[in-house]
PDB file of C-alpha atoms in Angstrom:
ATOM      1  CA  MET A 840       0.000   0.000   0.000  1.00 37.00           C
ATOM      2  CA  SER A 841       1.230   3.529  -0.761  1.00 36.00           C
ATOM      3  CA  VAL A 842       2.142   5.915   2.041  1.00 36.00           C
ATOM      4  CA  ALA A 843      -0.852   8.111   1.176  1.00 36.00           C
ATOM      5  CA  LEU A 844      -3.285   5.200   1.299  1.00 39.00           C
ATOM      6  CA  LEU A 845      -1.802   3.934   4.559  1.00 41.00           C
ATOM      7  CA  ALA A 846      -2.058   7.365   6.119  1.00 39.00           C
ATOM      8  CA  THR A 847      -5.661   7.704   4.990  1.00 37.00           C
ATOM      9  CA  ALA A 848      -6.542   4.312   6.424  1.00 41.00           C
ATOM     10  CA  LEU A 849      -5.020   5.147   9.779  1.00 41.00           C
ATOM     11  CA  ALA A 850      -6.422   8.656   9.876  1.00 37.00           C
ATOM     12  CA  SER A 851      -9.951   7.304   9.432  1.00 35.00           C
ATOM     13  CA  GLY A 852      -9.542   3.963  11.146  1.00 38.00           C
ATOM     14  CA  ILE A 853     -12.209   4.196  13.800  1.00 32.00           C
ATOM     15  CA  THR A 854     -13.842   0.790  13.888  1.00 33.00           C
ATOM     16  CA  ALA A 855     -17.319  -0.267  14.893  1.00 30.00           C
ATOM     17  CA  ALA A 856     -15.802  -1.528  18.145  1.00 31.00           C
ATOM     18  CA  ASP A 857     -14.702   2.035  18.919  1.00 31.00           C
ATOM     19  CA  ALA A 858     -18.284   3.221  18.817  1.00 31.00           C
ATOM     20  CA  THR A 859     -19.224   0.858  21.631  1.00 29.00           C
ATOM     21  CA  THR A 860     -16.838   2.619  24.009  1.00 30.00           C
ATOM     22  CA  ALA A 861     -18.881   5.829  23.893  1.00 32.00           C
ATOM     23  CA  ALA A 862     -22.240   6.459  25.547  1.00 30.00           C
ATOM     24  CA  ALA A 863     -23.297  10.095  25.447  1.00 29.00           C
ATOM     25  CA  THR A 864     -26.829  11.429  25.413  1.00 27.00           C
ATOM     26  CA  ALA A 865     -28.054  14.844  24.394  1.00 28.00           C
ATOM     27  CA  LEU A 866     -27.387  17.692  26.799  1.00 30.00           C
ATOM     28  CA  PRO A 867     -30.293  19.849  27.914  1.00 29.00           C
ATOM     29  CA  THR A 868     -30.167  23.076  25.927  1.00 27.00           C
ATOM     30  CA  ALA A 869     -30.219  25.436  28.878  1.00 27.00           C
ATOM     31  CA  VAL A 870     -27.060  24.902  30.906  1.00 31.00           C
ATOM     32  CA  GLN A 871     -25.650  28.011  32.515  1.00 32.00           C
ATOM     33  CA  ALA A 872     -21.933  28.791  32.913  1.00 35.00           C
ATOM     34  CA  GLY A 873     -20.636  28.154  36.393  1.00 39.00           C
ATOM     35  CA  THR A 874     -23.320  25.581  37.231  1.00 39.00           C
ATOM     36  CA  PRO A 875     -23.018  21.776  37.127  1.00 44.00           C
ATOM     37  CA  ALA A 876     -22.869  20.704  33.494  1.00 45.00           C
ATOM     38  CA  GLY A 877     -25.409  17.954  34.147  1.00 39.00           C
ATOM     39  CA  ALA A 878     -24.918  15.014  36.482  1.00 37.00           C
ATOM     40  CA  THR A 879     -27.783  13.134  34.893  1.00 36.00           C
ATOM     41  CA  VAL A 880     -26.250  13.085  31.403  1.00 42.00           C
ATOM     42  CA  GLN A 881     -24.862   9.634  30.683  1.00 46.00           C
ATOM     43  CA  ALA A 882     -21.356   9.624  29.246  1.00 53.00           C
ATOM     44  CA  SER A 883     -18.167   7.618  29.304  1.00 65.00           C
ATOM     45  CA  TRP A 884     -15.850   8.855  32.046  1.00 80.00           C
ATOM     46  CA  PRO A 885     -12.514   7.605  33.372  1.00 79.00           C
ATOM     47  CA  THR A 886     -12.261   6.548  37.001  1.00 83.00           C
ATOM     48  CA  VAL A 887      -9.659   8.736  38.697  1.00 85.00           C
ATOM     49  CA  GLY A 888      -8.439   7.993  42.207  1.00 86.00           C
ATOM     50  CA  PRO A 889      -5.554   7.789  44.696  1.00 87.00           C
ATOM     51  CA  GLY A 890      -2.156   6.877  43.267  1.00 79.00           C
ATOM     52  CA  GLN A 891      -2.936   7.985  39.716  1.00 77.00           C
ATOM     53  CA  ARG A 892      -1.015  10.623  37.786  1.00 73.00           C
ATOM     54  CA  GLY A 893      -1.535  12.527  34.581  1.00 72.00           C
ATOM     55  CA  VAL A 894      -3.666  15.101  32.824  1.00 80.00           C
ATOM     56  CA  ASP A 895      -6.987  13.668  34.053  1.00 84.00           C
ATOM     57  CA  VAL A 896      -5.790  14.096  37.643  1.00 86.00           C
ATOM     58  CA  THR A 897      -4.756  17.678  36.873  1.00 89.00           C
ATOM     59  CA  THR A 898      -8.212  18.222  35.398  1.00 93.00           C
ATOM     60  CA  VAL A 899      -9.863  16.962  38.596  1.00 95.00           C
ATOM     61  CA  GLN A 900      -7.650  19.235  40.697  1.00 96.00           C
ATOM     62  CA  LEU A 901      -8.374  22.317  38.597  1.00 97.00           C
ATOM     63  CA  LEU A 902     -12.107  21.614  38.531  1.00 98.00           C
ATOM     64  CA  LEU A 903     -12.113  21.205  42.313  1.00 98.00           C
ATOM     65  CA  THR A 904     -10.491  24.624  42.542  1.00 97.00           C
ATOM     66  CA  ALA A 905     -13.079  26.035  40.141  1.00 97.00           C
ATOM     67  CA  ARG A 906     -15.800  24.586  42.393  1.00 97.00           C
ATOM     68  CA  GLY A 907     -14.394  26.310  45.472  1.00 97.00           C
ATOM     69  CA  TYR A 908     -12.183  23.499  46.792  1.00 97.00           C
ATOM     70  CA  PRO A 909      -8.649  24.856  46.143  1.00 97.00           C
ATOM     71  CA  THR A 910      -6.328  21.999  45.194  1.00 97.00           C
ATOM     72  CA  THR A 911      -2.713  22.015  44.007  1.00 95.00           C
ATOM     73  CA  ALA A 912      -2.710  21.073  40.317  1.00 91.00           C
ATOM     74  CA  ASP A 913       0.366  18.835  40.309  1.00 86.00           C
ATOM     75  CA  GLY A 914      -1.111  15.902  38.391  1.00 82.00           C
ATOM     76  CA  ALA A 915      -0.605  13.504  41.316  1.00 83.00           C
ATOM     77  CA  PHE A 916      -3.660  12.135  43.139  1.00 88.00           C
ATOM     78  CA  GLY A 917      -2.405  12.135  46.716  1.00 91.00           C
ATOM     79  CA  PRO A 918      -4.097  12.366  50.142  1.00 94.00           C
ATOM     80  CA  ALA A 919      -4.753  16.102  49.838  1.00 96.00           C
ATOM     81  CA  THR A 920      -6.595  15.675  46.543  1.00 96.00           C
ATOM     82  CA  ALA A 921      -8.537  12.720  47.942  1.00 95.00           C
ATOM     83  CA  ALA A 922      -9.613  14.826  50.919  1.00 97.00           C
ATOM     84  CA  LYS A 923     -10.900  17.599  48.645  1.00 97.00           C
ATOM     85  CA  VAL A 924     -12.763  15.093  46.487  1.00 97.00           C
ATOM     86  CA  LYS A 925     -14.434  13.629  49.577  1.00 97.00           C
ATOM     87  CA  ALA A 926     -15.421  17.090  50.810  1.00 97.00           C
ATOM     88  CA  PHE A 927     -16.902  17.903  47.404  1.00 98.00           C
ATOM     89  CA  GLN A 928     -18.757  14.578  47.275  1.00 97.00           C
ATOM     90  CA  THR A 929     -20.188  15.112  50.746  1.00 97.00           C
ATOM     91  CA  ALA A 930     -21.459  18.562  49.766  1.00 97.00           C
ATOM     92  CA  LYS A 931     -23.104  17.075  46.673  1.00 97.00           C
ATOM     93  CA  HIS A 932     -24.664  14.173  48.617  1.00 97.00           C
ATOM     94  CA  LEU A 933     -22.562  11.614  46.757  1.00 96.00           C
ATOM     95  CA  THR A 934     -20.744   8.616  48.210  1.00 95.00           C
ATOM     96  CA  ALA A 935     -17.661  10.209  49.776  1.00 96.00           C
ATOM     97  CA  ASP A 936     -15.114   7.582  48.697  1.00 95.00           C
ATOM     98  CA  GLY A 937     -12.527   9.992  47.262  1.00 95.00           C
ATOM     99  CA  ILE A 938     -12.779   8.382  43.824  1.00 93.00           C
ATOM    100  CA  VAL A 939     -13.892  10.445  40.834  1.00 93.00           C
ATOM    101  CA  GLY A 940     -16.335   8.282  38.880  1.00 89.00           C
ATOM    102  CA  PRO A 941     -19.245   9.150  36.545  1.00 90.00           C
ATOM    103  CA  ARG A 942     -21.510  10.787  39.138  1.00 93.00           C
ATOM    104  CA  THR A 943     -18.697  12.871  40.600  1.00 96.00           C
ATOM    105  CA  TRP A 944     -17.538  13.944  37.143  1.00 95.00           C
ATOM    106  CA  GLY A 945     -21.102  14.984  36.317  1.00 93.00           C
ATOM    107  CA  GLU A 946     -21.187  17.331  39.301  1.00 96.00           C
ATOM    108  CA  LEU A 947     -17.581  18.482  38.965  1.00 97.00           C
ATOM    109  CA  VAL A 948     -17.392  19.692  35.365  1.00 96.00           C
ATOM    110  CA  VAL A 949     -18.442  23.260  34.629  1.00 97.00           C
ATOM    111  CA  THR A 950     -19.951  24.655  31.444  1.00 97.00           C
ATOM    112  CA  LEU A 951     -17.524  27.014  29.743  1.00 98.00           C
ATOM    113  CA  ARG A 952     -17.727  29.355  26.765  1.00 96.00           C
ATOM    114  CA  SER A 953     -15.985  32.387  25.279  1.00 96.00           C
ATOM    115  CA  GLY A 954     -15.272  34.900  28.030  1.00 97.00           C
ATOM    116  CA  SER A 955     -14.969  32.315  30.824  1.00 97.00           C
ATOM    117  CA  THR A 956     -11.826  32.517  32.969  1.00 97.00           C
ATOM    118  CA  GLY A 957     -10.161  30.659  35.810  1.00 97.00           C
ATOM    119  CA  ALA A 958      -9.110  27.164  36.831  1.00 97.00           C
ATOM    120  CA  GLY A 959     -11.886  25.470  34.861  1.00 97.00           C
ATOM    121  CA  VAL A 960     -10.602  27.042  31.651  1.00 97.00           C
ATOM    122  CA  ARG A 961      -7.075  25.900  32.482  1.00 96.00           C
ATOM    123  CA  ALA A 962      -8.421  22.355  32.860  1.00 95.00           C
ATOM    124  CA  LEU A 963     -10.083  22.673  29.455  1.00 96.00           C
ATOM    125  CA  GLN A 964      -6.904  23.978  27.847  1.00 92.00           C
ATOM    126  CA  ASP A 965      -4.849  21.143  29.361  1.00 87.00           C
ATOM    127  CA  GLN A 966      -7.309  18.605  27.953  1.00 88.00           C
ATOM    128  CA  LEU A 967      -7.375  20.226  24.504  1.00 88.00           C
ATOM    129  CA  THR A 968      -3.580  20.105  24.352  1.00 79.00           C
ATOM    130  CA  ASP A 969      -3.567  16.502  25.586  1.00 74.00           C
ATOM    131  CA  ASN A 970      -5.977  15.622  22.779  1.00 74.00           C
ATOM    132  CA  GLY A 971      -3.680  17.154  20.180  1.00 71.00           C
ATOM    133  CA  TYR A 972      -5.367  20.578  19.940  1.00 82.00           C
ATOM    134  CA  THR A 973      -2.482  22.576  21.403  1.00 81.00           C
ATOM    135  CA  VAL A 974      -3.504  25.856  23.001  1.00 89.00           C
ATOM    136  CA  THR A 975      -1.889  28.264  25.467  1.00 90.00           C
ATOM    137  CA  VAL A 976      -2.831  27.330  29.036  1.00 91.00           C
ATOM    138  CA  ASP A 977      -3.611  30.759  30.468  1.00 94.00           C
ATOM    139  CA  GLY A 978      -7.038  30.320  32.037  1.00 96.00           C
ATOM    140  CA  VAL A 979      -8.677  32.686  29.546  1.00 97.00           C
ATOM    141  CA  PHE A 980     -11.306  31.387  27.093  1.00 97.00           C
ATOM    142  CA  GLY A 981     -10.415  33.593  24.156  1.00 97.00           C
ATOM    143  CA  SER A 982     -10.707  33.224  20.403  1.00 96.00           C
ATOM    144  CA  GLY A 983      -7.804  30.770  20.188  1.00 95.00           C
ATOM    145  CA  THR A 984      -9.353  28.419  22.720  1.00 96.00           C
ATOM    146  CA  ALA A 985     -12.775  28.768  21.086  1.00 97.00           C
ATOM    147  CA  ALA A 986     -11.334  27.783  17.705  1.00 96.00           C
ATOM    148  CA  LYS A 987      -9.669  24.683  19.169  1.00 94.00           C
ATOM    149  CA  VAL A 988     -12.856  23.697  21.008  1.00 96.00           C
ATOM    150  CA  LYS A 989     -14.881  23.938  17.786  1.00 96.00           C
ATOM    151  CA  ALA A 990     -12.273  21.925  15.881  1.00 91.00           C
ATOM    152  CA  PHE A 991     -12.337  19.237  18.579  1.00 90.00           C
ATOM    153  CA  GLN A 992     -16.133  19.159  18.622  1.00 92.00           C
ATOM    154  CA  THR A 993     -16.231  18.826  14.836  1.00 91.00           C
ATOM    155  CA  ALA A 994     -13.772  15.928  14.953  1.00 83.00           C
ATOM    156  CA  LYS A 995     -15.921  14.196  17.593  1.00 82.00           C
ATOM    157  CA  HIS A 996     -19.170  14.843  15.697  1.00 86.00           C
ATOM    158  CA  LEU A 997     -20.492  17.068  18.469  1.00 90.00           C
ATOM    159  CA  THR A 998     -22.309  20.375  17.992  1.00 93.00           C
ATOM    160  CA  ALA A 999     -19.443  22.727  17.116  1.00 95.00           C
ATOM    161  CA  ASP A1000     -20.749  25.746  19.010  1.00 96.00           C
ATOM    162  CA  GLY A1001     -17.646  26.377  21.128  1.00 96.00           C
ATOM    163  CA  THR A1002     -19.546  25.766  24.372  1.00 97.00           C
ATOM    164  CA  VAL A1003     -17.903  23.165  26.582  1.00 97.00           C
ATOM    165  CA  ASP A1004     -20.759  21.213  28.082  1.00 95.00           C
ATOM    166  CA  VAL A1005     -20.857  17.798  29.745  1.00 94.00           C
ATOM    167  CA  GLU A1006     -20.757  15.973  26.403  1.00 91.00           C
ATOM    168  CA  THR A1007     -17.655  17.840  25.286  1.00 94.00           C
ATOM    169  CA  TRP A1008     -15.977  17.285  28.659  1.00 95.00           C
ATOM    170  CA  ALA A1009     -16.680  13.550  28.403  1.00 89.00           C
ATOM    171  CA  ALA A1010     -15.182  13.444  24.921  1.00 88.00           C
ATOM    172  CA  LEU A1011     -12.110  15.312  26.151  1.00 89.00           C
ATOM    173  CA  VAL A1012     -11.324  13.172  29.190  1.00 85.00           C
ATOM    174  CA  GLU A1013     -12.391   9.761  27.946  1.00 68.00           C
ATOM    175  CA  GLY A1014     -13.617   9.819  24.375  1.00 50.00           C
ATOM    176  CA  GLY A1015     -17.293   9.905  25.217  1.00 36.00           C
ATOM    177  CA  GLY A1016     -18.169  11.617  21.922  1.00 34.00           C
ATOM    178  CA  ALA A1017     -19.682   9.910  18.901  1.00 32.00           C
ATOM    179  CA  THR A1018     -16.407   8.587  17.502  1.00 35.00           C
ATOM    180  CA  GLY A1019     -15.314   6.791  20.665  1.00 38.00           C
ATOM    181  CA  GLY A1020     -11.728   7.692  19.830  1.00 47.00           C
ATOM    182  CA  GLY A1021     -10.549   8.483  23.349  1.00 65.00           C
ATOM    183  CA  LYS A1022      -8.732   6.546  26.043  1.00 77.00           C
ATOM    184  CA  LEU A1023      -9.012   2.857  26.839  1.00 83.00           C
ATOM    185  CA  THR A1024      -8.423   0.792  29.933  1.00 84.00           C
ATOM    186  CA  ASP A1025      -5.619  -1.758  29.850  1.00 89.00           C
ATOM    187  CA  ALA A1026      -8.176  -4.551  29.533  1.00 88.00           C
ATOM    188  CA  GLN A1027     -10.022  -2.838  26.669  1.00 83.00           C
ATOM    189  CA  ALA A1028      -6.798  -2.201  24.771  1.00 89.00           C
ATOM    190  CA  MET A1029      -5.535  -5.755  25.218  1.00 92.00           C
ATOM    191  CA  ALA A1030      -8.868  -7.224  24.149  1.00 89.00           C
ATOM    192  CA  ARG A1031      -8.626  -5.385  20.823  1.00 86.00           C
ATOM    193  CA  LEU A1032      -4.950  -6.170  20.338  1.00 93.00           C
ATOM    194  CA  THR A1033      -5.304  -9.838  21.240  1.00 93.00           C
ATOM    195  CA  ALA A1034      -8.184 -10.196  18.795  1.00 90.00           C
ATOM    196  CA  ALA A1035      -5.858  -8.844  16.104  1.00 91.00           C
ATOM    197  CA  GLY A1036      -3.086 -11.304  17.032  1.00 95.00           C
ATOM    198  CA  ILE A1037      -0.877  -8.744  18.778  1.00 96.00           C
ATOM    199  CA  THR A1038       0.917  -9.565  22.039  1.00 97.00           C
ATOM    200  CA  ARG A1039       2.862  -7.599  24.617  1.00 97.00           C
ATOM    201  CA  TYR A1040       6.008  -8.241  26.618  1.00 97.00           C
ATOM    202  CA  SER A1041       6.784  -6.877  30.085  1.00 96.00           C
ATOM    203  CA  SER A1042      10.145  -7.444  31.756  1.00 94.00           C
ATOM    204  CA  GLY A1043       8.369  -7.224  35.120  1.00 95.00           C
ATOM    205  CA  ASN A1044       5.454  -9.384  33.984  1.00 95.00           C
ATOM    206  CA  CYS A1045       3.062  -6.605  35.044  1.00 96.00           C
ATOM    207  CA  SER A1046       0.815  -3.882  33.675  1.00 95.00           C
ATOM    208  CA  ASP A1047       0.955  -1.196  36.404  1.00 94.00           C
ATOM    209  CA  ARG A1048       1.611   2.101  34.633  1.00 93.00           C
ATOM    210  CA  ASN A1049       3.262   3.512  37.769  1.00 93.00           C
ATOM    211  CA  ARG A1050       6.133   0.981  37.539  1.00 94.00           C
ATOM    212  CA  LYS A1051       8.939   1.345  34.991  1.00 94.00           C
ATOM    213  CA  ASN A1052       9.416  -2.378  34.452  1.00 95.00           C
ATOM    214  CA  CYS A1053       5.767  -2.916  33.494  1.00 96.00           C
ATOM    215  CA  THR A1054       4.190  -2.582  30.072  1.00 97.00           C
ATOM    216  CA  SER A1055       0.886  -0.838  30.626  1.00 96.00           C
ATOM    217  CA  LEU A1056      -1.801   0.189  28.160  1.00 96.00           C
ATOM    218  CA  GLN A1057      -3.934   1.983  30.738  1.00 92.00           C
ATOM    219  CA  ASP A1058      -5.285   5.246  29.245  1.00 89.00           C
ATOM    220  CA  ILE A1059      -3.800   4.527  25.816  1.00 92.00           C
ATOM    221  CA  ARG A1060      -5.686   6.239  23.020  1.00 88.00           C
ATOM    222  CA  ALA A1061      -8.002   4.204  20.845  1.00 83.00           C
ATOM    223  CA  ARG A1062      -6.379   5.759  17.771  1.00 83.00           C
ATOM    224  CA  THR A1063      -3.000   4.438  18.912  1.00 91.00           C
ATOM    225  CA  VAL A1064      -4.382   0.927  19.359  1.00 89.00           C
ATOM    226  CA  GLU A1065      -6.042   1.073  15.941  1.00 84.00           C
ATOM    227  CA  GLY A1066      -2.743   2.246  14.464  1.00 90.00           C
ATOM    228  CA  VAL A1067      -0.890  -0.774  15.840  1.00 94.00           C
ATOM    229  CA  ILE A1068      -3.615  -3.077  14.564  1.00 91.00           C
ATOM    230  CA  ALA A1069      -3.334  -1.449  11.126  1.00 90.00           C
ATOM    231  CA  LEU A1070       0.442  -1.997  11.227  1.00 94.00           C
ATOM    232  CA  LYS A1071      -0.140  -5.670  11.921  1.00 95.00           C
ATOM    233  CA  ARG A1072      -2.691  -6.052   9.128  1.00 91.00           C
ATOM    234  CA  GLN A1073      -0.760  -4.123   6.510  1.00 92.00           C
ATOM    235  CA  SER A1074       2.680  -5.573   7.252  1.00 95.00           C
ATOM    236  CA  GLY A1075       1.728  -9.158   8.053  1.00 96.00           C
ATOM    237  CA  CYS A1076       4.484  -9.074  10.679  1.00 97.00           C
ATOM    238  CA  ARG A1077       4.417 -10.474  14.195  1.00 97.00           C
ATOM    239  CA  ILE A1078       3.818  -7.445  16.442  1.00 98.00           C
ATOM    240  CA  VAL A1079       4.903  -7.409  20.086  1.00 98.00           C
ATOM    241  CA  ILE A1080       4.317  -4.289  22.212  1.00 98.00           C
ATOM    242  CA  THR A1081       7.191  -3.744  24.643  1.00 98.00           C
ATOM    243  CA  GLY A1082       6.327  -0.284  25.950  1.00 97.00           C
ATOM    244  CA  GLY A1083       3.097   1.575  26.589  1.00 97.00           C
ATOM    245  CA  THR A1084       1.801   4.251  28.945  1.00 95.00           C
ATOM    246  CA  GLU A1085       3.928   3.371  31.976  1.00 96.00           C
ATOM    247  CA  VAL A1086       6.285   5.804  33.712  1.00 94.00           C
ATOM    248  CA  GLY A1087       9.899   6.093  32.611  1.00 95.00           C
ATOM    249  CA  HIS A1088       9.457   7.474  29.111  1.00 95.00           C
ATOM    250  CA  ALA A1089      10.068  11.046  27.934  1.00 92.00           C
ATOM    251  CA  GLY A1090       7.283  13.515  28.664  1.00 88.00           C
ATOM    252  CA  GLY A1091       5.422  15.924  26.413  1.00 84.00           C
ATOM    253  CA  THR A1092       2.008  16.207  24.795  1.00 80.00           C
ATOM    254  CA  TYR A1093       2.543  13.346  22.333  1.00 87.00           C
ATOM    255  CA  SER A1094       4.054  11.041  24.924  1.00 93.00           C
ATOM    256  CA  HIS A1095       3.764   7.446  26.085  1.00 95.00           C
ATOM    257  CA  TRP A1096       2.041   8.601  29.281  1.00 92.00           C
ATOM    258  CA  ASN A1097      -0.591  10.516  27.313  1.00 89.00           C
ATOM    259  CA  GLY A1098      -1.321   7.484  25.161  1.00 91.00           C
ATOM    260  CA  TYR A1099       0.097   8.567  21.817  1.00 92.00           C
ATOM    261  CA  LYS A1100       3.121   6.235  21.756  1.00 96.00           C
ATOM    262  CA  VAL A1101       3.937   2.539  21.880  1.00 98.00           C
ATOM    263  CA  ASP A1102       7.192   0.628  21.596  1.00 98.00           C
ATOM    264  CA  VAL A1103       7.100  -2.324  19.194  1.00 98.00           C
ATOM    265  CA  ALA A1104       9.771  -5.030  19.036  1.00 98.00           C
ATOM    266  CA  ARG A1105      12.291  -4.318  16.270  1.00 98.00           C
ATOM    267  CA  THR A1106      12.152  -7.368  14.012  1.00 98.00           C
ATOM    268  CA  SER A1107      13.472  -7.492  10.459  1.00 98.00           C
ATOM    269  CA  CYS A1108       9.892  -7.785   9.170  1.00 98.00           C
ATOM    270  CA  VAL A1109       8.716  -4.673  11.019  1.00 98.00           C
ATOM    271  CA  THR A1110      11.819  -2.693  10.058  1.00 98.00           C
ATOM    272  CA  GLU A1111      11.557  -3.579   6.390  1.00 97.00           C
ATOM    273  CA  TYR A1112       7.891  -2.636   6.315  1.00 97.00           C
ATOM    274  CA  ILE A1113       8.402   0.736   8.020  1.00 97.00           C
ATOM    275  CA  GLU A1114      11.313   1.687   5.787  1.00 97.00           C
ATOM    276  CA  ALA A1115       9.330   0.729   2.677  1.00 96.00           C
ATOM    277  CA  HIS A1116       6.147   2.588   3.657  1.00 95.00           C
ATOM    278  CA  SER A1117       7.414   5.807   5.249  1.00 96.00           C
ATOM    279  CA  ARG A1118      10.025   8.467   4.569  1.00 96.00           C
ATOM    280  CA  LYS A1119      13.280   8.948   6.486  1.00 97.00           C
ATOM    281  CA  GLN A1120      12.856  12.371   8.068  1.00 96.00           C
ATOM    282  CA  TYR A1121      15.441  13.425  10.648  1.00 96.00           C
ATOM    283  CA  LYS A1122      17.785  12.199  13.366  1.00 97.00           C
ATOM    284  CA  ARG A1123      16.735  12.820  16.959  1.00 95.00           C
ATOM    285  CA  GLY A1124      19.130  14.028  19.608  1.00 95.00           C
ATOM    286  CA  ASP A1125      19.377  10.525  21.059  1.00 95.00           C
ATOM    287  CA  GLY A1126      20.534   9.129  17.713  1.00 96.00           C
ATOM    288  CA  ALA A1127      17.233   7.587  16.582  1.00 97.00           C
ATOM    289  CA  TRP A1128      16.271   8.159  12.955  1.00 98.00           C
ATOM    290  CA  VAL A1129      12.626   9.141  12.549  1.00 98.00           C
ATOM    291  CA  TRP A1130      10.626   7.759   9.613  1.00 98.00           C
ATOM    292  CA  ARG A1131       7.387   9.612   8.899  1.00 96.00           C
ATOM    293  CA  VAL A1132       3.980   9.031   7.305  1.00 93.00           C
ATOM    294  CA  THR A1133       2.086  12.149   6.216  1.00 88.00           C
ATOM    295  CA  SER A1134      -1.317  12.848   4.709  1.00 79.00           C
ATOM    296  CA  ALA A1135      -2.529  16.150   3.237  1.00 73.00           C
ATOM    297  CA  GLY A1136       0.599  17.817   4.622  1.00 80.00           C
ATOM    298  CA  LYS A1137       0.009  16.601   8.178  1.00 81.00           C
ATOM    299  CA  THR A1138       2.071  14.099  10.124  1.00 87.00           C
ATOM    300  CA  VAL A1139       0.089  10.924  10.808  1.00 88.00           C
ATOM    301  CA  ILE A1140       2.745   8.579  12.216  1.00 94.00           C
ATOM    302  CA  ASP A1141       6.348   8.912  13.387  1.00 96.00           C
ATOM    303  CA  TYR A1142       8.494   5.774  13.669  1.00 98.00           C
ATOM    304  CA  ALA A1143      11.675   6.336  15.711  1.00 98.00           C
ATOM    305  CA  ASP A1144      14.302   3.598  15.333  1.00 98.00           C
ATOM    306  CA  GLU A1145      15.561   3.017  18.881  1.00 98.00           C
ATOM    307  CA  TYR A1146      17.839   0.239  17.675  1.00 97.00           C
ATOM    308  CA  TRP A1147      19.896   0.214  20.879  1.00 97.00           C
ATOM    309  CA  ALA A1148      16.758  -0.841  22.789  1.00 96.00           C
ATOM    310  CA  ASN A1149      15.668  -3.207  20.002  1.00 97.00           C
ATOM    311  CA  HIS A1150      12.332  -1.498  19.402  1.00 98.00           C
ATOM    312  CA  TRP A1151      10.556   1.062  17.263  1.00 98.00           C
ATOM    313  CA  ASP A1152       9.139   3.995  19.219  1.00 98.00           C
ATOM    314  CA  ILE A1153       5.908   4.787  17.331  1.00 98.00           C
ATOM    315  CA  THR A1154       3.781   7.931  17.675  1.00 96.00           C
ATOM    316  CA  TYR A1155       0.224   8.035  16.310  1.00 91.00           C
ATOM    317  CA  TYR A1156      -1.056  11.623  16.036  1.00 85.00           C
TER     318      TYR A1156
END
């Protein structure tokens, strides 16, 4: 297959299985800024609790602050964050277990639109950037943020009105929009990969994303999983994932932790396929050559040849 055809296939490769991961219903039309975005609206939400790290934790912390429960936005769900969650849950007559699940999310998110300011907007901007819609995180909902919100809503087949309601929040933090292209649990990701004949290897024989010697797929993006499956189908190679969303990798928006990257064992079959179906682009500072797939002038996939670690470091945008 040509590079252009491959890129097109990956760029549009949301499967029917993806759609089953999303469950969002229509939002009532009259939701006011600064009020709960709608606890009764059903959507797909991640479960965020003690010990977790990452952008979803930061989002919880910033939304708690926006709701009047000031919390340090350090991305680490420690005892202080748990205490604030419990206080918020108690005030909202929810089970005060310190775990942010669907009902807590429904009360926690705030409706935002052009002109909004504060911690809630910072949470939105963090999530937009994490989803690949990079925007300055300044806590001000200006024209730049509005444009990125509308672009995200269009991509998720939501009403592109620039208003961040419960449906848009769900799509941002978990992929609750119509495409179901958000984050997966480790079990969900492995179910899809196993069905496609793809395996993983962990030196620690574990899947805890907070341990460096584990290979975790917790919170990996559905698009990343579909990209690996497409690699398997198009190449016919044996695919083994050796690195996922666990700690220990380099940071950044398009990082392992944020679900954009996987490491795949460097076999001769995989290497030959990548070099035949992508273009050698540039050499990274660590010595890895990057091979790139583009479509309509946009980067779709980057393959970094980390030969010293015997794997390809793959980024799906």
